[in-house]
């Protein structure tokens, strides 16, 4: 069974631009969560999607948004990029929602904002 | 989410057991204790979880104190592949959210 895939793996953008990252969950998994990892703040939860609806949101500005498609694939978008948005963006999927479920993480997208 | 406290770093020799501690003095009666680890240049991966009793799986063992205010992840024979950041996370089963609240974790170094 294929794992969680994220595209692209690396991305370089400049301040003010916008970016879209993609995540394909493990086949059959319906919950997709996104995390941001930086050296200063560590791993922080961005949002969770289930059945094409955002179910939970972390403490990030409205420039960070996401969506989920009917096949459970998810995208996250960051508009008006700032230098501080440089980070590793990780996507995780699980079979269903809930705290019992093991989260499976992808390798991440490394975003650099210049 | 209740907070966990872990040492910033630990070192171990290869093929020796490693005990990674985690303090969670404000744990609620229903919180599960989960451990994830993040190998270099990879996303985190699930290691083990438990509630009250000690747990074993193919990767590790989890020893939970009787008062549940602390736990220890045990790697029985550390290998170089086990060098990673290990995160101890409390999860509230009464909610439906899938979110994980990561702390700073323990960076484990394994040497020959």
PDB file of C-alpha atoms in Angstrom:
ATOM      1  CA  UNK A   1       0.000   0.000   0.000  1.00  0.00           C
ATOM      2  CA  UNK A   2       1.429   3.375  -0.982  1.00  0.00           C
ATOM      3  CA  UNK A   3       2.104   5.837   1.808  1.00  0.00           C
ATOM      4  CA  UNK A   4       1.120   9.472   2.057  1.00  0.00           C
ATOM      5  CA  UNK A   5       2.535  11.440  -0.840  1.00  0.00           C
ATOM      6  CA  UNK A   6       3.149  15.157  -0.953  1.00  0.00           C
ATOM      7  CA  UNK A   7       3.994  17.324  -3.927  1.00  0.00           C
ATOM      8  CA  UNK A   8       6.121  19.150  -4.590  1.00  0.00           C
ATOM      9  CA  UNK A   9       8.891  18.086  -2.231  1.00  0.00           C
ATOM     10  CA  UNK A  10      10.732  21.382  -2.480  1.00  0.00           C
ATOM     11  CA  UNK A  11       9.534  24.832  -3.402  1.00  0.00           C
ATOM     12  CA  UNK A  12      11.093  28.290  -3.523  1.00  0.00           C
ATOM     13  CA  UNK A  13       8.880  31.353  -3.616  1.00  0.00           C
ATOM     14  CA  UNK A  14       9.297  35.060  -3.003  1.00  0.00           C
ATOM     15  CA  UNK A  15       7.504  37.254  -0.505  1.00  0.00           C
ATOM     16  CA  UNK A  16       4.003  38.222  -1.542  1.00  0.00           C
ATOM     17  CA  UNK A  17       3.457  35.219  -3.787  1.00  0.00           C
ATOM     18  CA  UNK A  18       1.018  32.446  -3.052  1.00  0.00           C
ATOM     19  CA  UNK A  19       1.618  28.711  -2.995  1.00  0.00           C
ATOM     20  CA  UNK A  20      -0.448  25.534  -3.186  1.00  0.00           C
ATOM     21  CA  UNK A  21       0.759  22.262  -1.695  1.00  0.00           C
ATOM     22  CA  UNK A  22      -0.801  18.908  -2.412  1.00  0.00           C
ATOM     23  CA  UNK A  23      -1.299  15.790  -0.313  1.00  0.00           C
ATOM     24  CA  UNK A  24      -2.561  12.368  -1.355  1.00  0.00           C
ATOM     25  CA  UNK A  25      -3.536  10.262   1.656  1.00  0.00           C
ATOM     26  CA  UNK A  26      -3.188   6.518   1.969  1.00  0.00           C
ATOM     27  CA  UNK A  27      -5.905   4.813  -0.038  1.00  0.00           C
ATOM     28  CA  UNK A  28      -9.055   4.517   2.060  1.00  0.00           C
ATOM     29  CA  UNK A  29      -8.017   7.150   4.576  1.00  0.00           C
ATOM     30  CA  UNK A  30     -10.565   9.912   4.923  1.00  0.00           C
ATOM     31  CA  UNK A  31      -9.004  12.277   7.447  1.00  0.00           C
ATOM     32  CA  UNK A  32      -6.184  14.581   6.377  1.00  0.00           C
ATOM     33  CA  UNK A  33      -4.329  16.925   8.708  1.00  0.00           C
ATOM     34  CA  UNK A  34      -1.671  19.509   7.949  1.00  0.00           C
ATOM     35  CA  UNK A  35       1.229  20.586  10.140  1.00  0.00           C
ATOM     36  CA  UNK A  36       3.928  23.232   9.902  1.00  0.00           C
ATOM     37  CA  UNK A  37       7.407  22.468  11.238  1.00  0.00           C
ATOM     38  CA  UNK A  38       9.976  25.194  11.897  1.00  0.00           C
ATOM     39  CA  UNK A  39      13.144  25.165  14.002  1.00  0.00           C
ATOM     40  CA  UNK A  40      11.718  27.834  16.300  1.00  0.00           C
ATOM     41  CA  UNK A  41       8.142  26.643  16.807  1.00  0.00           C
ATOM     42  CA  UNK A  42       8.484  22.925  16.214  1.00  0.00           C
ATOM     43  CA  UNK A  43       5.543  20.969  14.837  1.00  0.00           C
ATOM     44  CA  UNK A  44       2.297  22.911  14.867  1.00  0.00           C
ATOM     45  CA  UNK A  45      -1.150  21.798  13.767  1.00  0.00           C
ATOM     46  CA  UNK A  46      -2.673  23.796  10.915  1.00  0.00           C
ATOM     47  CA  UNK A  47      -6.007  22.138  10.133  1.00  0.00           C
ATOM     48  CA  UNK A  48      -7.830  18.871   9.667  1.00  0.00           C
ATOM     49  CA  UNK A  49     -10.202  17.864   6.883  1.00  0.00           C
ATOM     50  CA  UNK A  50     -12.691  15.031   6.821  1.00  0.00           C
ATOM     51  CA  UNK A  51     -15.363  14.395   4.211  1.00  0.00           C
ATOM     52  CA  UNK A  52     -14.390  17.578   2.371  1.00  0.00           C
ATOM     53  CA  UNK A  53     -15.063  19.745   5.450  1.00  0.00           C
ATOM     54  CA  UNK A  54     -12.603  21.483   7.716  1.00  0.00           C
ATOM     55  CA  UNK A  55     -13.136  19.963  11.155  1.00  0.00           C
ATOM     56  CA  UNK A  56     -10.459  21.553  13.251  1.00  0.00           C
ATOM     57  CA  UNK A  57      -8.157  24.548  12.861  1.00  0.00           C
ATOM     58  CA  UNK A  58      -4.936  25.588  14.557  1.00  0.00           C
ATOM     59  CA  UNK A  59      -3.845  29.071  15.491  1.00  0.00           C
ATOM     60  CA  UNK A  60      -2.709  30.359  12.109  1.00  0.00           C
ATOM     61  CA  UNK A  61      -3.729  33.492  10.179  1.00  0.00           C
ATOM     62  CA  UNK A  62      -6.360  33.396   7.475  1.00  0.00           C
ATOM     63  CA  UNK A  63      -3.632  33.409   4.807  1.00  0.00           C
ATOM     64  CA  UNK A  64      -3.424  29.678   5.442  1.00  0.00           C
ATOM     65  CA  UNK A  65      -6.311  27.758   3.945  1.00  0.00           C
ATOM     66  CA  UNK A  66      -7.026  24.315   2.666  1.00  0.00           C
ATOM     67  CA  UNK A  67      -9.533  22.066   1.055  1.00  0.00           C
ATOM     68  CA  UNK A  68     -10.262  18.408   0.564  1.00  0.00           C
ATOM     69  CA  UNK A  69     -11.639  16.762  -2.525  1.00  0.00           C
ATOM     70  CA  UNK A  70     -14.121  13.918  -2.818  1.00  0.00           C
ATOM     71  CA  UNK A  71     -11.274  11.414  -3.279  1.00  0.00           C
ATOM     72  CA  UNK A  72      -9.796  12.628   0.064  1.00  0.00           C
ATOM     73  CA  UNK A  73      -6.849  14.333  -1.597  1.00  0.00           C
ATOM     74  CA  UNK A  74      -6.112  17.654   0.058  1.00  0.00           C
ATOM     75  CA  UNK A  75      -4.458  20.913  -0.825  1.00  0.00           C
ATOM     76  CA  UNK A  76      -3.285  23.731   1.345  1.00  0.00           C
ATOM     77  CA  UNK A  77      -2.777  27.263   0.154  1.00  0.00           C
ATOM     78  CA  UNK A  78      -0.746  30.080   1.627  1.00  0.00           C
ATOM     79  CA  UNK A  79      -1.376  33.525   0.208  1.00  0.00           C
ATOM     80  CA  UNK A  80       0.796  36.620   0.470  1.00  0.00           C
ATOM     81  CA  UNK A  81       3.824  34.659   1.573  1.00  0.00           C
ATOM     82  CA  UNK A  82       6.032  36.025   4.343  1.00  0.00           C
ATOM     83  CA  UNK A  83       9.616  35.079   5.183  1.00  0.00           C
ATOM     84  CA  UNK A  84       8.364  33.388   8.341  1.00  0.00           C
ATOM     85  CA  UNK A  85       6.320  30.940   6.284  1.00  0.00           C
ATOM     86  CA  UNK A  86       9.517  29.130   5.346  1.00  0.00           C
ATOM     87  CA  UNK A  87       9.012  25.709   6.853  1.00  0.00           C
ATOM     88  CA  UNK A  88       8.473  22.022   6.301  1.00  0.00           C
ATOM     89  CA  UNK A  89       4.773  21.403   5.672  1.00  0.00           C
ATOM     90  CA  UNK A  90       3.653  17.931   6.641  1.00  0.00           C
ATOM     91  CA  UNK A  91       0.466  16.154   5.770  1.00  0.00           C
ATOM     92  CA  UNK A  92      -0.897  13.250   7.794  1.00  0.00           C
ATOM     93  CA  UNK A  93      -3.752  10.896   7.051  1.00  0.00           C
ATOM     94  CA  UNK A  94      -5.774   8.492   9.141  1.00  0.00           C
ATOM     95  CA  UNK A  95      -8.556   6.060   8.414  1.00  0.00           C
ATOM     96  CA  UNK A  96     -11.183   8.063  10.243  1.00  0.00           C
ATOM     97  CA  UNK A  97     -11.235  10.976  12.647  1.00  0.00           C
ATOM     98  CA  UNK A  98     -10.469  10.650  16.291  1.00  0.00           C
ATOM     99  CA  UNK A  99      -7.699  10.457  18.847  1.00  0.00           C
ATOM    100  CA  UNK A 100      -7.344   6.681  18.705  1.00  0.00           C
ATOM    101  CA  UNK A 101      -6.274   6.622  15.127  1.00  0.00           C
ATOM    102  CA  UNK A 102      -2.667   6.320  14.107  1.00  0.00           C
ATOM    103  CA  UNK A 103      -1.591   9.231  11.953  1.00  0.00           C
ATOM    104  CA  UNK A 104       0.516   8.435   8.911  1.00  0.00           C
ATOM    105  CA  UNK A 105       2.753  11.275   7.801  1.00  0.00           C
ATOM    106  CA  UNK A 106       4.106  12.108   4.391  1.00  0.00           C
ATOM    107  CA  UNK A 107       7.696  13.252   3.779  1.00  0.00           C
ATOM    108  CA  UNK A 108       6.690  16.896   3.695  1.00  0.00           C
ATOM    109  CA  UNK A 109       7.103  19.849   1.357  1.00  0.00           C
ATOM    110  CA  UNK A 110      10.030  22.110   2.147  1.00  0.00           C
ATOM    111  CA  UNK A 111       8.958  25.698   1.376  1.00  0.00           C
ATOM    112  CA  UNK A 112      11.549  28.451   1.229  1.00  0.00           C
ATOM    113  CA  UNK A 113      10.362  32.048   0.997  1.00  0.00           C
ATOM    114  CA  UNK A 114      12.936  34.567  -0.216  1.00  0.00           C
TER     115      UNK A 114
ATOM    116  CA  UNK B   1      -4.289  19.344  25.663  1.00  0.00           C
ATOM    117  CA  UNK B   2      -2.298  18.416  28.768  1.00  0.00           C
ATOM    118  CA  UNK B   3       1.415  19.192  28.605  1.00  0.00           C
ATOM    119  CA  UNK B   4       4.322  16.760  28.496  1.00  0.00           C
ATOM    120  CA  UNK B   5       7.932  17.323  29.503  1.00  0.00           C
ATOM    121  CA  UNK B   6      10.840  15.446  27.956  1.00  0.00           C
ATOM    122  CA  UNK B   7      14.622  15.824  28.113  1.00  0.00           C
ATOM    123  CA  UNK B   8      15.997  17.704  25.123  1.00  0.00           C
ATOM    124  CA  UNK B   9      18.504  15.026  24.198  1.00  0.00           C
ATOM    125  CA  UNK B  10      19.820  11.601  25.131  1.00  0.00           C
ATOM    126  CA  UNK B  11      22.655   9.410  23.929  1.00  0.00           C
ATOM    127  CA  UNK B  12      22.913   5.668  23.683  1.00  0.00           C
ATOM    128  CA  UNK B  13      25.325   3.072  22.428  1.00  0.00           C
ATOM    129  CA  UNK B  14      24.205   0.754  19.702  1.00  0.00           C
ATOM    130  CA  UNK B  15      22.658  -2.525  20.826  1.00  0.00           C
ATOM    131  CA  UNK B  16      22.021  -1.216  24.330  1.00  0.00           C
ATOM    132  CA  UNK B  17      18.559  -0.523  25.789  1.00  0.00           C
ATOM    133  CA  UNK B  18      17.310   3.056  25.824  1.00  0.00           C
ATOM    134  CA  UNK B  19      14.791   4.469  28.269  1.00  0.00           C
ATOM    135  CA  UNK B  20      13.172   7.713  27.120  1.00  0.00           C
ATOM    136  CA  UNK B  21      11.242   9.425  29.932  1.00  0.00           C
ATOM    137  CA  UNK B  22       8.169  11.634  29.697  1.00  0.00           C
ATOM    138  CA  UNK B  23       6.476  13.566  32.486  1.00  0.00           C
ATOM    139  CA  UNK B  24       2.788  14.395  32.226  1.00  0.00           C
ATOM    140  CA  UNK B  25       1.731  15.419  35.706  1.00  0.00           C
ATOM    141  CA  UNK B  26      -1.521  17.077  34.527  1.00  0.00           C
ATOM    142  CA  UNK B  27      -2.745  14.039  32.607  1.00  0.00           C
ATOM    143  CA  UNK B  28      -6.475  13.443  32.863  1.00  0.00           C
ATOM    144  CA  UNK B  29      -7.999  10.094  33.651  1.00  0.00           C
ATOM    145  CA  UNK B  30      -8.976   9.489  30.044  1.00  0.00           C
ATOM    146  CA  UNK B  31      -5.893  10.743  28.190  1.00  0.00           C
ATOM    147  CA  UNK B  32      -3.986   8.181  26.162  1.00  0.00           C
ATOM    148  CA  UNK B  33      -0.187   8.395  25.989  1.00  0.00           C
ATOM    149  CA  UNK B  34       1.128   8.234  22.434  1.00  0.00           C
ATOM    150  CA  UNK B  35       4.686   8.197  21.160  1.00  0.00           C
ATOM    151  CA  UNK B  36       5.784   9.254  17.719  1.00  0.00           C
ATOM    152  CA  UNK B  37       9.282   9.616  16.349  1.00  0.00           C
ATOM    153  CA  UNK B  38      10.744  11.622  13.497  1.00  0.00           C
ATOM    154  CA  UNK B  39      13.738  10.223  11.684  1.00  0.00           C
ATOM    155  CA  UNK B  40      16.004  12.705   9.884  1.00  0.00           C
ATOM    156  CA  UNK B  41      14.418  14.160   6.745  1.00  0.00           C
ATOM    157  CA  UNK B  42      11.168  12.255   7.275  1.00  0.00           C
ATOM    158  CA  UNK B  43       7.726  12.918   8.655  1.00  0.00           C
ATOM    159  CA  UNK B  44       6.861  11.622  12.134  1.00  0.00           C
ATOM    160  CA  UNK B  45       5.842   7.998  12.517  1.00  0.00           C
ATOM    161  CA  UNK B  46       3.740   6.272  15.151  1.00  0.00           C
ATOM    162  CA  UNK B  47       5.625   4.174  17.691  1.00  0.00           C
ATOM    163  CA  UNK B  48       3.236   3.030  20.420  1.00  0.00           C
ATOM    164  CA  UNK B  49       0.406   4.140  22.692  1.00  0.00           C
ATOM    165  CA  UNK B  50      -1.171   3.094  25.989  1.00  0.00           C
ATOM    166  CA  UNK B  51      -3.585   4.082  28.748  1.00  0.00           C
ATOM    167  CA  UNK B  52      -2.685   2.393  32.025  1.00  0.00           C
ATOM    168  CA  UNK B  53      -1.028  -0.946  31.427  1.00  0.00           C
ATOM    169  CA  UNK B  54       2.415  -1.434  29.968  1.00  0.00           C
ATOM    170  CA  UNK B  55       2.353  -2.091  26.232  1.00  0.00           C
ATOM    171  CA  UNK B  56       4.685  -3.897  23.860  1.00  0.00           C
ATOM    172  CA  UNK B  57       4.915  -3.954  20.099  1.00  0.00           C
ATOM    173  CA  UNK B  58       7.553  -4.826  17.543  1.00  0.00           C
ATOM    174  CA  UNK B  59       9.162  -1.399  17.786  1.00  0.00           C
ATOM    175  CA  UNK B  60       9.215  -0.645  21.502  1.00  0.00           C
ATOM    176  CA  UNK B  61       7.689  -1.026  24.952  1.00  0.00           C
ATOM    177  CA  UNK B  62       5.793   1.597  26.904  1.00  0.00           C
ATOM    178  CA  UNK B  63       5.980   1.572  30.686  1.00  0.00           C
ATOM    179  CA  UNK B  64       3.357   3.715  32.420  1.00  0.00           C
ATOM    180  CA  UNK B  65       3.698   4.742  36.059  1.00  0.00           C
ATOM    181  CA  UNK B  66       0.972   3.624  38.416  1.00  0.00           C
ATOM    182  CA  UNK B  67      -0.188   7.225  38.990  1.00  0.00           C
ATOM    183  CA  UNK B  68       0.086   7.867  35.217  1.00  0.00           C
ATOM    184  CA  UNK B  69       2.038  11.067  35.800  1.00  0.00           C
ATOM    185  CA  UNK B  70       4.995   9.727  33.848  1.00  0.00           C
ATOM    186  CA  UNK B  71       5.845   7.123  31.264  1.00  0.00           C
ATOM    187  CA  UNK B  72       8.938   5.638  29.660  1.00  0.00           C
ATOM    188  CA  UNK B  73       9.470   4.517  26.095  1.00  0.00           C
ATOM    189  CA  UNK B  74      11.866   1.589  25.996  1.00  0.00           C
ATOM    190  CA  UNK B  75      13.882   0.620  22.939  1.00  0.00           C
ATOM    191  CA  UNK B  76      15.271  -2.773  23.839  1.00  0.00           C
ATOM    192  CA  UNK B  77      18.301  -2.705  21.546  1.00  0.00           C
ATOM    193  CA  UNK B  78      19.027   0.638  19.981  1.00  0.00           C
ATOM    194  CA  UNK B  79      20.333   0.677  16.431  1.00  0.00           C
ATOM    195  CA  UNK B  80      21.687   3.543  14.366  1.00  0.00           C
ATOM    196  CA  UNK B  81      18.301   3.587  12.617  1.00  0.00           C
ATOM    197  CA  UNK B  82      16.668   4.578  15.908  1.00  0.00           C
ATOM    198  CA  UNK B  83      18.410   7.967  15.944  1.00  0.00           C
ATOM    199  CA  UNK B  84      15.461  10.356  15.816  1.00  0.00           C
ATOM    200  CA  UNK B  85      13.425  12.893  17.759  1.00  0.00           C
ATOM    201  CA  UNK B  86      10.925  11.102  19.994  1.00  0.00           C
ATOM    202  CA  UNK B  87       7.689  12.844  20.926  1.00  0.00           C
ATOM    203  CA  UNK B  88       5.443  11.943  23.853  1.00  0.00           C
ATOM    204  CA  UNK B  89       1.877  13.144  23.190  1.00  0.00           C
ATOM    205  CA  UNK B  90      -1.307  12.999  25.247  1.00  0.00           C
ATOM    206  CA  UNK B  91      -4.549  12.438  23.362  1.00  0.00           C
ATOM    207  CA  UNK B  92      -8.007  13.021  24.750  1.00  0.00           C
ATOM    208  CA  UNK B  93     -10.321  10.228  23.581  1.00  0.00           C
ATOM    209  CA  UNK B  94     -13.466  12.168  24.422  1.00  0.00           C
ATOM    210  CA  UNK B  95     -13.024  14.424  21.429  1.00  0.00           C
ATOM    211  CA  UNK B  96     -13.220  13.580  17.748  1.00  0.00           C
ATOM    212  CA  UNK B  97     -10.283  15.610  16.546  1.00  0.00           C
ATOM    213  CA  UNK B  98      -7.340  13.856  14.983  1.00  0.00           C
ATOM    214  CA  UNK B  99      -4.870  16.602  15.811  1.00  0.00           C
ATOM    215  CA  UNK B 100      -1.575  15.821  17.513  1.00  0.00           C
ATOM    216  CA  UNK B 101      -0.054  18.404  19.854  1.00  0.00           C
ATOM    217  CA  UNK B 102       3.704  17.979  19.644  1.00  0.00           C
ATOM    218  CA  UNK B 103       6.115  19.187  22.302  1.00  0.00           C
ATOM    219  CA  UNK B 104       9.827  19.671  21.762  1.00  0.00           C
ATOM    220  CA  UNK B 105      10.639  15.971  22.000  1.00  0.00           C
ATOM    221  CA  UNK B 106      13.856  14.152  22.878  1.00  0.00           C
ATOM    222  CA  UNK B 107      16.618  13.924  20.288  1.00  0.00           C
ATOM    223  CA  UNK B 108      18.167  10.464  20.592  1.00  0.00           C
ATOM    224  CA  UNK B 109      21.711   9.965  19.358  1.00  0.00           C
ATOM    225  CA  UNK B 110      22.942   6.412  18.867  1.00  0.00           C
ATOM    226  CA  UNK B 111      26.636   5.756  18.551  1.00  0.00           C
ATOM    227  CA  UNK B 112      28.686   2.699  17.642  1.00  0.00           C
TER     228      UNK B 112
END
